PDB file of C-alpha atoms in Angstrom:
ATOM      1  CA  MET A   1     -76.553 -60.665 -22.401  1.00  0.00           C
ATOM      2  CA  ALA A   2     -76.408 -57.803 -19.936  1.00  0.00           C
ATOM      3  CA  ALA A   3     -76.501 -60.249 -17.028  1.00  0.00           C
ATOM      4  CA  THR A   4     -73.541 -62.167 -18.426  1.00  0.00           C
ATOM      5  CA  THR A   5     -71.360 -59.069 -18.729  1.00  0.00           C
ATOM      6  CA  SER A   6     -72.160 -57.884 -15.247  1.00  0.00           C
ATOM      7  CA  ALA A   7     -71.314 -61.210 -13.579  1.00  0.00           C
ATOM      8  CA  THR A   8     -68.003 -61.614 -11.854  1.00  0.00           C
ATOM      9  CA  ALA A   9     -65.587 -64.225 -13.161  1.00  0.00           C
ATOM     10  CA  PRO A  10     -64.963 -67.268 -10.983  1.00  0.00           C
ATOM     11  CA  GLY A  11     -61.856 -66.986  -8.734  1.00  0.00           C
ATOM     12  CA  ARG A  12     -61.915 -63.204  -8.719  1.00  0.00           C
ATOM     13  CA  SER A  13     -63.199 -61.016  -5.985  1.00  0.00           C
ATOM     14  CA  ASP A  14     -64.467 -57.554  -6.149  1.00  0.00           C
ATOM     15  CA  SER A  15     -62.191 -54.914  -4.667  1.00  0.00           C
ATOM     16  CA  SER A  16     -64.973 -53.791  -2.413  1.00  0.00           C
ATOM     17  CA  GLY A  17     -65.940 -57.330  -1.383  1.00  0.00           C
ATOM     18  CA  PRO A  18     -65.196 -59.217   1.842  1.00  0.00           C
ATOM     19  CA  ALA A  19     -61.862 -60.620   0.486  1.00  0.00           C
ATOM     20  CA  ARG A  20     -60.342 -57.159   0.930  1.00  0.00           C
ATOM     21  CA  GLY A  21     -61.147 -57.274   4.599  1.00  0.00           C
ATOM     22  CA  ARG A  22     -59.433 -60.645   5.054  1.00  0.00           C
ATOM     23  CA  GLU A  23     -55.983 -59.281   4.060  1.00  0.00           C
ATOM     24  CA  LYS A  24     -53.504 -59.017   6.991  1.00  0.00           C
ATOM     25  CA  PRO A  25     -52.444 -55.453   7.719  1.00  0.00           C
ATOM     26  CA  ARG A  26     -48.801 -54.707   7.091  1.00  0.00           C
ATOM     27  CA  ARG A  27     -46.695 -53.822  10.108  1.00  0.00           C
ATOM     28  CA  SER A  28     -44.231 -50.943   9.826  1.00  0.00           C
ATOM     29  CA  TYR A  29     -41.156 -51.003  12.029  1.00  0.00           C
ATOM     30  CA  SER A  30     -39.718 -47.577  12.768  1.00  0.00           C
ATOM     31  CA  ILE A  31     -36.979 -46.354  15.098  1.00  0.00           C
ATOM     32  CA  GLY A  32     -37.755 -43.374  17.229  1.00  0.00           C
ATOM     33  CA  ARG A  33     -35.661 -40.268  17.020  1.00  0.00           C
ATOM     34  CA  GLY A  34     -34.569 -40.685  20.609  1.00  0.00           C
ATOM     35  CA  ALA A  35     -32.922 -44.043  19.876  1.00  0.00           C
ATOM     36  CA  VAL A  36     -30.895 -42.885  16.868  1.00  0.00           C
ATOM     37  CA  PRO A  37     -28.059 -41.226  18.855  1.00  0.00           C
ATOM     38  CA  TYR A  38     -27.646 -44.335  21.016  1.00  0.00           C
ATOM     39  CA  LEU A  39     -27.467 -46.569  17.958  1.00  0.00           C
ATOM     40  CA  LEU A  40     -24.821 -44.323  16.427  1.00  0.00           C
ATOM     41  CA  VAL A  41     -22.583 -44.461  19.504  1.00  0.00           C
ATOM     42  CA  LEU A  42     -23.191 -48.172  20.111  1.00  0.00           C
ATOM     43  CA  PRO A  43     -20.173 -49.335  18.034  1.00  0.00           C
ATOM     44  CA  ALA A  44     -17.923 -46.905  19.906  1.00  0.00           C
ATOM     45  CA  ILE A  45     -19.258 -48.151  23.250  1.00  0.00           C
ATOM     46  CA  VAL A  46     -18.659 -51.779  22.268  1.00  0.00           C
ATOM     47  CA  MET A  47     -15.098 -51.046  21.163  1.00  0.00           C
ATOM     48  CA  GLU A  48     -14.476 -49.049  24.336  1.00  0.00           C
ATOM     49  CA  LEU A  49     -15.603 -52.024  26.404  1.00  0.00           C
ATOM     50  CA  LEU A  50     -13.436 -54.465  24.484  1.00  0.00           C
ATOM     51  CA  ILE A  51     -10.295 -52.323  24.274  1.00  0.00           C
ATOM     52  CA  HIS A  52     -10.265 -50.428  27.579  1.00  0.00           C
ATOM     53  CA  LEU A  53     -12.767 -51.501  30.195  1.00  0.00           C
ATOM     54  CA  VAL A  54     -12.377 -55.282  29.887  1.00  0.00           C
ATOM     55  CA  PRO A  55      -8.534 -55.154  30.169  1.00  0.00           C
ATOM     56  CA  MET A  56      -8.908 -52.798  33.132  1.00  0.00           C
ATOM     57  CA  VAL A  57     -11.163 -55.274  34.920  1.00  0.00           C
ATOM     58  CA  VAL A  58      -8.746 -58.095  34.121  1.00  0.00           C
ATOM     59  CA  GLY A  59      -5.879 -56.020  35.503  1.00  0.00           C
ATOM     60  CA  VAL A  60      -7.761 -55.397  38.733  1.00  0.00           C
ATOM     61  CA  VAL A  61      -8.413 -59.124  39.112  1.00  0.00           C
ATOM     62  CA  MET A  62      -4.747 -59.895  38.416  1.00  0.00           C
ATOM     63  CA  SER A  63      -3.657 -57.503  41.159  1.00  0.00           C
ATOM     64  CA  PHE A  64      -5.236 -59.832  43.741  1.00  0.00           C
ATOM     65  CA  LYS A  65      -3.347 -62.910  42.518  1.00  0.00           C
ATOM     66  CA  GLU A  66       0.187 -64.249  42.897  1.00  0.00           C
ATOM     67  CA  LEU A  67       0.685 -64.191  39.160  1.00  0.00           C
ATOM     68  CA  THR A  68       4.204 -65.171  38.129  1.00  0.00           C
ATOM     69  CA  GLN A  69       5.771 -66.793  35.059  1.00  0.00           C
ATOM     70  CA  PHE A  70       4.551 -70.194  36.265  1.00  0.00           C
ATOM     71  CA  TYR A  71       0.912 -69.214  35.684  1.00  0.00           C
ATOM     72  CA  ILE A  72       1.329 -67.057  32.614  1.00  0.00           C
ATOM     73  CA  ARG A  73      -0.486 -69.536  30.345  1.00  0.00           C
ATOM     74  CA  ASN A  74      -3.396 -69.936  32.736  1.00  0.00           C
ATOM     75  CA  TRP A  75      -3.444 -66.842  34.900  1.00  0.00           C
ATOM     76  CA  GLY A  76      -6.880 -67.707  36.227  1.00  0.00           C
ATOM     77  CA  ALA A  77      -5.364 -70.679  38.091  1.00  0.00           C
ATOM     78  CA  ALA A  78      -2.892 -68.472  39.981  1.00  0.00           C
ATOM     79  CA  PRO A  79      -3.408 -68.553  43.763  1.00  0.00           C
ATOM     80  CA  GLY A  80      -5.035 -65.582  45.413  1.00  0.00           C
ATOM     81  CA  ALA A  81      -2.865 -63.032  47.162  1.00  0.00           C
ATOM     82  CA  GLY A  82      -5.508 -60.845  48.735  1.00  0.00           C
ATOM     83  CA  LEU A  83      -4.101 -57.415  49.501  1.00  0.00           C
ATOM     84  CA  ASN A  84      -0.533 -58.668  49.776  1.00  0.00           C
ATOM     85  CA  ASN A  85       0.537 -57.133  46.440  1.00  0.00           C
ATOM     86  CA  TYR A  86      -0.779 -53.744  47.526  1.00  0.00           C
ATOM     87  CA  ARG A  87       0.976 -54.013  50.900  1.00  0.00           C
ATOM     88  CA  VAL A  88       4.278 -54.686  49.177  1.00  0.00           C
ATOM     89  CA  VAL A  89       4.089 -51.818  46.680  1.00  0.00           C
ATOM     90  CA  VAL A  90       3.002 -49.227  49.291  1.00  0.00           C
ATOM     91  CA  ASP A  91       5.624 -50.310  51.825  1.00  0.00           C
ATOM     92  CA  PHE A  92       7.969 -47.394  51.209  1.00  0.00           C
ATOM     93  CA  ASN A  93      10.544 -48.826  53.603  1.00  0.00           C
ATOM     94  CA  GLY A  94      10.944 -51.880  51.398  1.00  0.00           C
ATOM     95  CA  ALA A  95      12.822 -52.145  48.123  1.00  0.00           C
ATOM     96  CA  VAL A  96       9.739 -52.358  45.893  1.00  0.00           C
ATOM     97  CA  GLY A  97       7.846 -49.566  47.615  1.00  0.00           C
ATOM     98  CA  SER A  98      10.788 -47.159  47.808  1.00  0.00           C
ATOM     99  CA  ALA A  99      11.566 -47.672  44.114  1.00  0.00           C
ATOM    100  CA  LEU A 100       7.907 -47.054  43.227  1.00  0.00           C
ATOM    101  CA  LEU A 101       7.799 -43.882  45.349  1.00  0.00           C
ATOM    102  CA  HIS A 102      10.954 -42.567  43.661  1.00  0.00           C
ATOM    103  CA  SER A 103       9.480 -43.262  40.232  1.00  0.00           C
ATOM    104  CA  PHE A 104       6.211 -41.595  41.241  1.00  0.00           C
ATOM    105  CA  LEU A 105       7.949 -38.404  42.368  1.00  0.00           C
ATOM    106  CA  ILE A 106      10.067 -38.308  39.209  1.00  0.00           C
ATOM    107  CA  THR A 107       6.912 -38.720  37.107  1.00  0.00           C
ATOM    108  CA  CYS A 108       5.062 -35.941  38.952  1.00  0.00           C
ATOM    109  CA  ALA A 109       7.964 -33.515  38.409  1.00  0.00           C
ATOM    110  CA  PHE A 110       8.225 -34.588  34.789  1.00  0.00           C
ATOM    111  CA  ALA A 111       4.485 -34.126  34.170  1.00  0.00           C
ATOM    112  CA  VAL A 112       4.373 -30.677  35.784  1.00  0.00           C
ATOM    113  CA  LEU A 113       7.374 -29.365  33.807  1.00  0.00           C
ATOM    114  CA  ALA A 114       6.364 -30.947  30.499  1.00  0.00           C
ATOM    115  CA  VAL A 115       2.760 -29.753  30.711  1.00  0.00           C
ATOM    116  CA  GLY A 116       3.774 -26.282  31.871  1.00  0.00           C
ATOM    117  CA  PHE A 117       6.284 -25.701  29.083  1.00  0.00           C
ATOM    118  CA  SER A 118       4.001 -27.259  26.457  1.00  0.00           C
ATOM    119  CA  TRP A 119       1.141 -24.963  27.440  1.00  0.00           C
ATOM    120  CA  LEU A 120       3.400 -21.907  27.638  1.00  0.00           C
ATOM    121  CA  LEU A 121       4.896 -22.498  24.197  1.00  0.00           C
ATOM    122  CA  GLY A 122       1.483 -23.290  22.749  1.00  0.00           C
ATOM    123  CA  ILE A 123      -0.240 -20.139  23.977  1.00  0.00           C
ATOM    124  CA  THR A 124       2.758 -17.957  23.077  1.00  0.00           C
ATOM    125  CA  GLY A 125       2.864 -19.294  19.531  1.00  0.00           C
ATOM    126  CA  ALA A 126      -0.914 -19.026  19.130  1.00  0.00           C
ATOM    127  CA  ILE A 127      -0.987 -15.385  20.253  1.00  0.00           C
ATOM    128  CA  LEU A 128       1.966 -14.436  18.048  1.00  0.00           C
ATOM    129  CA  MET A 129       0.361 -16.057  15.002  1.00  0.00           C
ATOM    130  CA  GLN A 130      -3.101 -14.648  15.629  1.00  0.00           C
ATOM    131  CA  ASP A 131      -2.552 -11.691  13.281  1.00  0.00           C
ATOM    132  CA  THR A 132      -2.217 -12.238   9.549  1.00  0.00           C
ATOM    133  CA  PHE A 133       1.309 -11.947   8.105  1.00  0.00           C
ATOM    134  CA  ARG A 134       3.263 -13.385   5.234  1.00  0.00           C
ATOM    135  CA  GLY A 135       4.381 -16.941   5.870  1.00  0.00           C
ATOM    136  CA  ARG A 136       1.909 -17.657   8.674  1.00  0.00           C
ATOM    137  CA  GLY A 137       0.541 -20.743   6.947  1.00  0.00           C
ATOM    138  CA  PHE A 138       4.043 -22.130   6.457  1.00  0.00           C
ATOM    139  CA  LEU A 139       4.912 -21.570  10.132  1.00  0.00           C
ATOM    140  CA  ARG A 140       1.722 -23.286  11.233  1.00  0.00           C
ATOM    141  CA  ALA A 141       2.511 -26.326   9.096  1.00  0.00           C
ATOM    142  CA  LEU A 142       6.104 -26.328  10.348  1.00  0.00           C
ATOM    143  CA  PHE A 143       5.059 -26.176  13.992  1.00  0.00           C
ATOM    144  CA  MET A 144       2.678 -29.105  13.478  1.00  0.00           C
ATOM    145  CA  THR A 145       5.500 -31.358  12.254  1.00  0.00           C
ATOM    146  CA  PRO A 146       6.477 -32.807  15.678  1.00  0.00           C
ATOM    147  CA  TYR A 147       2.856 -33.702  16.387  1.00  0.00           C
ATOM    148  CA  ALA A 148       2.339 -35.251  12.941  1.00  0.00           C
ATOM    149  CA  LEU A 149       5.472 -37.418  12.970  1.00  0.00           C
ATOM    150  CA  PRO A 150       5.182 -40.996  14.276  1.00  0.00           C
ATOM    151  CA  VAL A 151       6.300 -41.083  17.885  1.00  0.00           C
ATOM    152  CA  TYR A 152       8.865 -43.850  17.374  1.00  0.00           C
ATOM    153  CA  ALA A 153      10.494 -42.143  14.413  1.00  0.00           C
ATOM    154  CA  SER A 154      10.733 -38.764  16.130  1.00  0.00           C
ATOM    155  CA  VAL A 155      12.034 -40.117  19.461  1.00  0.00           C
ATOM    156  CA  ILE A 156      14.617 -42.326  17.726  1.00  0.00           C
ATOM    157  CA  ILE A 157      15.905 -39.216  15.948  1.00  0.00           C
ATOM    158  CA  TRP A 158      16.224 -37.514  19.328  1.00  0.00           C
ATOM    159  CA  ALA A 159      18.047 -40.546  20.704  1.00  0.00           C
ATOM    160  CA  PHE A 160      20.648 -40.223  17.944  1.00  0.00           C
ATOM    161  CA  MET A 161      20.923 -36.469  18.505  1.00  0.00           C
ATOM    162  CA  LEU A 162      21.535 -36.976  22.239  1.00  0.00           C
ATOM    163  CA  GLN A 163      24.361 -39.495  21.803  1.00  0.00           C
ATOM    164  CA  HIS A 164      27.498 -38.719  23.788  1.00  0.00           C
ATOM    165  CA  ASP A 165      30.189 -39.119  21.121  1.00  0.00           C
ATOM    166  CA  ASN A 166      28.573 -38.247  17.808  1.00  0.00           C
ATOM    167  CA  GLY A 167      25.284 -36.589  18.783  1.00  0.00           C
ATOM    168  CA  LEU A 168      24.196 -33.291  17.287  1.00  0.00           C
ATOM    169  CA  VAL A 169      23.370 -31.753  20.682  1.00  0.00           C
ATOM    170  CA  ASN A 170      26.891 -32.198  22.060  1.00  0.00           C
ATOM    171  CA  HIS A 171      28.356 -31.116  18.738  1.00  0.00           C
ATOM    172  CA  VAL A 172      26.487 -27.811  18.896  1.00  0.00           C
ATOM    173  CA  LEU A 173      26.773 -27.131  22.625  1.00  0.00           C
ATOM    174  CA  HIS A 174      30.358 -28.288  23.132  1.00  0.00           C
ATOM    175  CA  ASP A 175      32.186 -28.139  19.790  1.00  0.00           C
ATOM    176  CA  GLN A 176      30.588 -25.047  18.255  1.00  0.00           C
ATOM    177  CA  LEU A 177      29.186 -22.882  21.046  1.00  0.00           C
ATOM    178  CA  HIS A 178      31.614 -24.070  23.781  1.00  0.00           C
ATOM    179  CA  LEU A 179      28.866 -23.886  26.422  1.00  0.00           C
ATOM    180  CA  THR A 180      29.961 -27.095  28.174  1.00  0.00           C
ATOM    181  CA  ALA A 181      33.388 -28.068  29.455  1.00  0.00           C
ATOM    182  CA  LYS A 182      33.040 -31.576  28.032  1.00  0.00           C
ATOM    183  CA  PRO A 183      30.410 -33.559  26.112  1.00  0.00           C
ATOM    184  CA  ALA A 184      27.515 -34.419  28.386  1.00  0.00           C
ATOM    185  CA  PHE A 185      25.768 -37.740  28.837  1.00  0.00           C
ATOM    186  CA  TRP A 186      22.159 -36.983  28.011  1.00  0.00           C
ATOM    187  CA  LEU A 187      20.730 -40.521  28.080  1.00  0.00           C
ATOM    188  CA  ILE A 188      22.230 -41.632  31.414  1.00  0.00           C
ATOM    189  CA  GLY A 189      22.719 -39.945  34.761  1.00  0.00           C
ATOM    190  CA  ASP A 190      20.888 -36.859  35.977  1.00  0.00           C
ATOM    191  CA  ASN A 191      20.714 -35.317  32.491  1.00  0.00           C
ATOM    192  CA  SER A 192      18.295 -38.034  31.413  1.00  0.00           C
ATOM    193  CA  PHE A 193      15.498 -36.175  33.230  1.00  0.00           C
ATOM    194  CA  ILE A 194      16.206 -33.045  31.181  1.00  0.00           C
ATOM    195  CA  SER A 195      16.262 -35.093  27.990  1.00  0.00           C
ATOM    196  CA  VAL A 196      12.900 -36.749  28.532  1.00  0.00           C
ATOM    197  CA  VAL A 197      11.294 -33.405  29.470  1.00  0.00           C
ATOM    198  CA  VAL A 198      12.666 -31.701  26.339  1.00  0.00           C
ATOM    199  CA  VAL A 199      11.528 -34.500  24.044  1.00  0.00           C
ATOM    200  CA  SER A 200       8.076 -34.603  25.639  1.00  0.00           C
ATOM    201  CA  VAL A 201       7.651 -30.838  25.296  1.00  0.00           C
ATOM    202  CA  TRP A 202       8.797 -31.001  21.680  1.00  0.00           C
ATOM    203  CA  ARG A 203       6.209 -33.693  21.015  1.00  0.00           C
ATOM    204  CA  ASN A 204       3.212 -32.155  22.830  1.00  0.00           C
ATOM    205  CA  TRP A 205       3.416 -28.389  22.463  1.00  0.00           C
ATOM    206  CA  PRO A 206       2.063 -28.406  18.849  1.00  0.00           C
ATOM    207  CA  PHE A 207      -1.137 -29.973  20.184  1.00  0.00           C
ATOM    208  CA  ALA A 208      -1.495 -27.122  22.676  1.00  0.00           C
ATOM    209  CA  LEU A 209      -0.793 -24.662  19.860  1.00  0.00           C
ATOM    210  CA  LEU A 210      -3.509 -26.215  17.690  1.00  0.00           C
ATOM    211  CA  VAL A 211      -6.141 -26.201  20.434  1.00  0.00           C
ATOM    212  CA  ILE A 212      -5.426 -22.633  21.553  1.00  0.00           C
ATOM    213  CA  MET A 213      -5.392 -21.339  17.971  1.00  0.00           C
ATOM    214  CA  ALA A 214      -8.844 -22.839  17.498  1.00  0.00           C
ATOM    215  CA  GLY A 215      -9.997 -21.142  20.685  1.00  0.00           C
ATOM    216  CA  LEU A 216      -8.672 -17.763  19.596  1.00  0.00           C
ATOM    217  CA  GLN A 217     -10.838 -17.898  16.489  1.00  0.00           C
ATOM    218  CA  ASN A 218     -13.953 -17.686  18.686  1.00  0.00           C
ATOM    219  CA  ILE A 219     -12.944 -14.378  20.286  1.00  0.00           C
ATOM    220  CA  PRO A 220     -14.602 -11.489  18.406  1.00  0.00           C
ATOM    221  CA  ASP A 221     -12.243  -8.912  16.928  1.00  0.00           C
ATOM    222  CA  GLU A 222     -14.580  -6.179  18.138  1.00  0.00           C
ATOM    223  CA  LEU A 223     -13.420  -6.762  21.707  1.00  0.00           C
ATOM    224  CA  TYR A 224      -9.811  -6.023  20.793  1.00  0.00           C
ATOM    225  CA  GLU A 225     -10.808  -3.024  18.694  1.00  0.00           C
ATOM    226  CA  ALA A 226     -12.922  -1.557  21.480  1.00  0.00           C
ATOM    227  CA  SER A 227     -10.186  -2.090  24.049  1.00  0.00           C
ATOM    228  CA  ALA A 228      -7.633  -0.455  21.756  1.00  0.00           C
ATOM    229  CA  ILE A 229      -9.880   2.582  21.433  1.00  0.00           C
ATOM    230  CA  ASP A 230     -10.098   2.739  25.232  1.00  0.00           C
ATOM    231  CA  GLY A 231      -6.291   2.785  25.382  1.00  0.00           C
ATOM    232  CA  ALA A 232      -5.577  -0.822  26.378  1.00  0.00           C
ATOM    233  CA  GLY A 233      -2.153  -2.151  25.442  1.00  0.00           C
ATOM    234  CA  VAL A 234      -1.179  -5.593  24.208  1.00  0.00           C
ATOM    235  CA  TRP A 235      -0.539  -7.032  27.665  1.00  0.00           C
ATOM    236  CA  GLN A 236      -3.810  -5.638  28.993  1.00  0.00           C
ATOM    237  CA  GLN A 237      -5.696  -7.184  26.075  1.00  0.00           C
ATOM    238  CA  ILE A 238      -4.076 -10.543  26.739  1.00  0.00           C
ATOM    239  CA  ARG A 239      -4.838 -10.308  30.444  1.00  0.00           C
ATOM    240  CA  ARG A 240      -8.380  -8.940  30.235  1.00  0.00           C
ATOM    241  CA  ILE A 241      -9.685 -10.485  26.992  1.00  0.00           C
ATOM    242  CA  THR A 242      -7.582 -13.380  25.734  1.00  0.00           C
ATOM    243  CA  MET A 243      -6.944 -15.305  28.940  1.00  0.00           C
ATOM    244  CA  PRO A 244     -10.512 -15.095  30.341  1.00  0.00           C
ATOM    245  CA  SER A 245     -11.932 -16.139  26.976  1.00  0.00           C
ATOM    246  CA  LEU A 246      -9.571 -19.120  26.803  1.00  0.00           C
ATOM    247  CA  ARG A 247     -10.287 -20.300  30.353  1.00  0.00           C
ATOM    248  CA  PRO A 248     -12.691 -23.152  29.389  1.00  0.00           C
ATOM    249  CA  ILE A 249     -10.302 -24.372  26.681  1.00  0.00           C
ATOM    250  CA  ASN A 250      -7.262 -24.176  28.933  1.00  0.00           C
ATOM    251  CA  ARG A 251      -9.084 -26.134  31.615  1.00  0.00           C
ATOM    252  CA  VAL A 252      -9.619 -29.112  29.305  1.00  0.00           C
ATOM    253  CA  LEU A 253      -6.255 -28.721  27.564  1.00  0.00           C
ATOM    254  CA  VAL A 254      -4.198 -28.830  30.766  1.00  0.00           C
ATOM    255  CA  LEU A 255      -6.062 -31.894  32.021  1.00  0.00           C
ATOM    256  CA  VAL A 256      -5.610 -33.782  28.744  1.00  0.00           C
ATOM    257  CA  LEU A 257      -1.918 -32.883  28.558  1.00  0.00           C
ATOM    258  CA  PHE A 258      -1.376 -34.013  32.149  1.00  0.00           C
ATOM    259  CA  LEU A 259      -3.058 -37.374  31.589  1.00  0.00           C
ATOM    260  CA  TRP A 260      -1.143 -37.949  28.362  1.00  0.00           C
ATOM    261  CA  THR A 261       2.189 -36.966  29.888  1.00  0.00           C
ATOM    262  CA  PHE A 262       1.777 -38.884  33.126  1.00  0.00           C
ATOM    263  CA  ASN A 263       0.833 -42.059  31.239  1.00  0.00           C
ATOM    264  CA  ASP A 264       3.406 -41.617  28.484  1.00  0.00           C
ATOM    265  CA  PHE A 265       5.236 -44.864  27.794  1.00  0.00           C
ATOM    266  CA  ASN A 266       6.501 -44.414  24.237  1.00  0.00           C
ATOM    267  CA  VAL A 267       8.870 -41.474  24.774  1.00  0.00           C
ATOM    268  CA  PRO A 268      10.878 -42.859  27.749  1.00  0.00           C
ATOM    269  CA  TYR A 269      10.856 -46.412  26.423  1.00  0.00           C
ATOM    270  CA  VAL A 270      12.161 -45.483  22.969  1.00  0.00           C
ATOM    271  CA  LEU A 271      14.580 -42.924  24.414  1.00  0.00           C
ATOM    272  CA  PHE A 272      16.160 -45.063  27.150  1.00  0.00           C
ATOM    273  CA  GLY A 273      15.248 -48.624  26.229  1.00  0.00           C
ATOM    274  CA  GLN A 274      14.050 -51.274  28.655  1.00  0.00           C
ATOM    275  CA  SER A 275      16.252 -50.086  31.546  1.00  0.00           C
ATOM    276  CA  ALA A 276      15.658 -46.400  32.215  1.00  0.00           C
ATOM    277  CA  PRO A 277      18.185 -44.494  34.372  1.00  0.00           C
ATOM    278  CA  PRO A 278      17.040 -43.522  37.887  1.00  0.00           C
ATOM    279  CA  ALA A 279      16.613 -39.844  36.917  1.00  0.00           C
ATOM    280  CA  GLY A 280      14.393 -40.819  33.976  1.00  0.00           C
ATOM    281  CA  ASP A 281      12.544 -43.682  35.650  1.00  0.00           C
ATOM    282  CA  LEU A 282       8.986 -42.711  34.780  1.00  0.00           C
ATOM    283  CA  ILE A 283       6.233 -44.743  36.344  1.00  0.00           C
ATOM    284  CA  SER A 284       4.938 -46.246  33.091  1.00  0.00           C
ATOM    285  CA  VAL A 285       8.334 -47.771  32.297  1.00  0.00           C
ATOM    286  CA  HIS A 286       8.805 -48.677  35.966  1.00  0.00           C
ATOM    287  CA  ILE A 287       5.601 -50.725  35.977  1.00  0.00           C
ATOM    288  CA  TYR A 288       6.688 -52.405  32.750  1.00  0.00           C
ATOM    289  CA  GLN A 289      10.031 -53.347  34.278  1.00  0.00           C
ATOM    290  CA  ALA A 290       8.416 -54.535  37.508  1.00  0.00           C
ATOM    291  CA  SER A 291       6.029 -56.750  35.529  1.00  0.00           C
ATOM    292  CA  PHE A 292       8.104 -58.182  32.682  1.00  0.00           C
ATOM    293  CA  HIS A 293      11.633 -58.152  34.118  1.00  0.00           C
ATOM    294  CA  THR A 294      10.799 -59.758  37.453  1.00  0.00           C
ATOM    295  CA  TRP A 295       7.829 -61.729  36.054  1.00  0.00           C
ATOM    296  CA  ASN A 296       5.680 -60.581  38.949  1.00  0.00           C
ATOM    297  CA  PHE A 297       2.538 -59.517  37.138  1.00  0.00           C
ATOM    298  CA  GLY A 298       0.523 -59.400  40.341  1.00  0.00           C
ATOM    299  CA  SER A 299       2.550 -56.568  41.863  1.00  0.00           C
ATOM    300  CA  GLY A 300       2.742 -54.846  38.471  1.00  0.00           C
ATOM    301  CA  SER A 301      -1.044 -54.930  38.207  1.00  0.00           C
ATOM    302  CA  ALA A 302      -1.315 -53.524  41.729  1.00  0.00           C
ATOM    303  CA  MET A 303       0.954 -50.628  40.704  1.00  0.00           C
ATOM    304  CA  SER A 304      -1.218 -49.997  37.659  1.00  0.00           C
ATOM    305  CA  VAL A 305      -4.394 -49.948  39.746  1.00  0.00           C
ATOM    306  CA  LEU A 306      -2.857 -47.498  42.211  1.00  0.00           C
ATOM    307  CA  MET A 307      -1.771 -45.245  39.351  1.00  0.00           C
ATOM    308  CA  LEU A 308      -5.315 -45.374  37.927  1.00  0.00           C
ATOM    309  CA  LEU A 309      -6.785 -44.395  41.297  1.00  0.00           C
ATOM    310  CA  PHE A 310      -4.312 -41.526  41.599  1.00  0.00           C
ATOM    311  CA  LEU A 311      -5.229 -40.179  38.154  1.00  0.00           C
ATOM    312  CA  LEU A 312      -8.941 -40.473  38.918  1.00  0.00           C
ATOM    313  CA  LEU A 313      -8.421 -38.584  42.175  1.00  0.00           C
ATOM    314  CA  VAL A 314      -6.394 -35.858  40.467  1.00  0.00           C
ATOM    315  CA  THR A 315      -8.977 -35.539  37.688  1.00  0.00           C
ATOM    316  CA  ALA A 316     -11.872 -35.273  40.137  1.00  0.00           C
ATOM    317  CA  ALA A 317     -10.050 -32.698  42.278  1.00  0.00           C
ATOM    318  CA  TYR A 318      -9.003 -30.671  39.237  1.00  0.00           C
ATOM    319  CA  LEU A 319     -12.517 -30.582  37.782  1.00  0.00           C
ATOM    320  CA  THR A 320     -13.986 -29.656  41.161  1.00  0.00           C
ATOM    321  CA  VAL A 321     -11.556 -26.789  41.726  1.00  0.00           C
ATOM    322  CA  THR A 322     -11.917 -25.420  38.197  1.00  0.00           C
ATOM    323  CA  SER A 323     -15.720 -25.645  38.368  1.00  0.00           C
ATOM    324  CA  LEU A 324     -15.789 -23.716  41.648  1.00  0.00           C
ATOM    325  CA  SER A 325     -13.477 -21.033  40.280  1.00  0.00           C
ATOM    326  CA  ASN A 326     -15.607 -20.775  37.136  1.00  0.00           C
ATOM    327  CA  ARG A 327     -18.770 -20.301  39.219  1.00  0.00           C
ATOM    328  CA  ARG A 328     -17.095 -17.610  41.303  1.00  0.00           C
ATOM    329  CA  SER A 329     -15.913 -15.753  38.203  1.00  0.00           C
ATOM    330  CA  ASN A 330     -19.381 -15.901  36.645  1.00  0.00           C
ATOM    331  CA  ALA A 331     -21.144 -14.825  39.851  1.00  0.00           C
TER     332      ALA A 331
END
């Protein structure tokens, strides 16, 4: 009876028997900590390749082809042009090259003025609103309005305001304040350059204000209190404390504003339409006109590649100069 109870039933195996050893070990798949950041940025890298890098490569290839409206459906079959497109656009004695040079100079002047005034208004507003006072939150929200509005809606409003006959700008300057002898044409002629600069500054200076206000929050109040005890005035505090502390932020801010402004297509296109006046002929709209009005996409792509190389050169030079100055100041 005891032997029967101690026997093992058929088909069962003891947990300590050899059947336990025949089981296949389970494999555990784990991702190392070093690979997690790369997996997180992988979707962004894929989208960056699809949205930016692949079209850039296609544009470079198109710049070496005689791509016209006859090959628009199958641009890969367009005959090769070699460097002919680049020779045409850099021939400043020719019609295409001289027009591109004029647009380039207009764009450089526009970018310098727009970035300069945007930064100046941004840092002035940030310093004035650094101290707590009644209504500061409302002013901050109000100043952010141009940056929050859709670009097309805001620029269309400016286009109506700058109309010659019934625009608000001429109504205020000529009819009410009597500052002009007659209503000015703001969207054609030489005044178009002033108009596009004003609209660009109005659009971009809230971004500079936001960035600089964030930078001012990192400056300890003890520095200002100690300098005030030592007898430093407001201008000395701005010169000795505020500006040196904001140098890294200003370095990035100015570069970003310059790249945005130089490449800006929405503001001049919505403000002037497809045919910009010579004084407002920014290079982004100029390349658009050279590509889609003349149907010469090869030369338009060559202009785009040259503009890309110029911006890369400016960015590299700017970062090099600012890095050297930063090392000298820290030495």
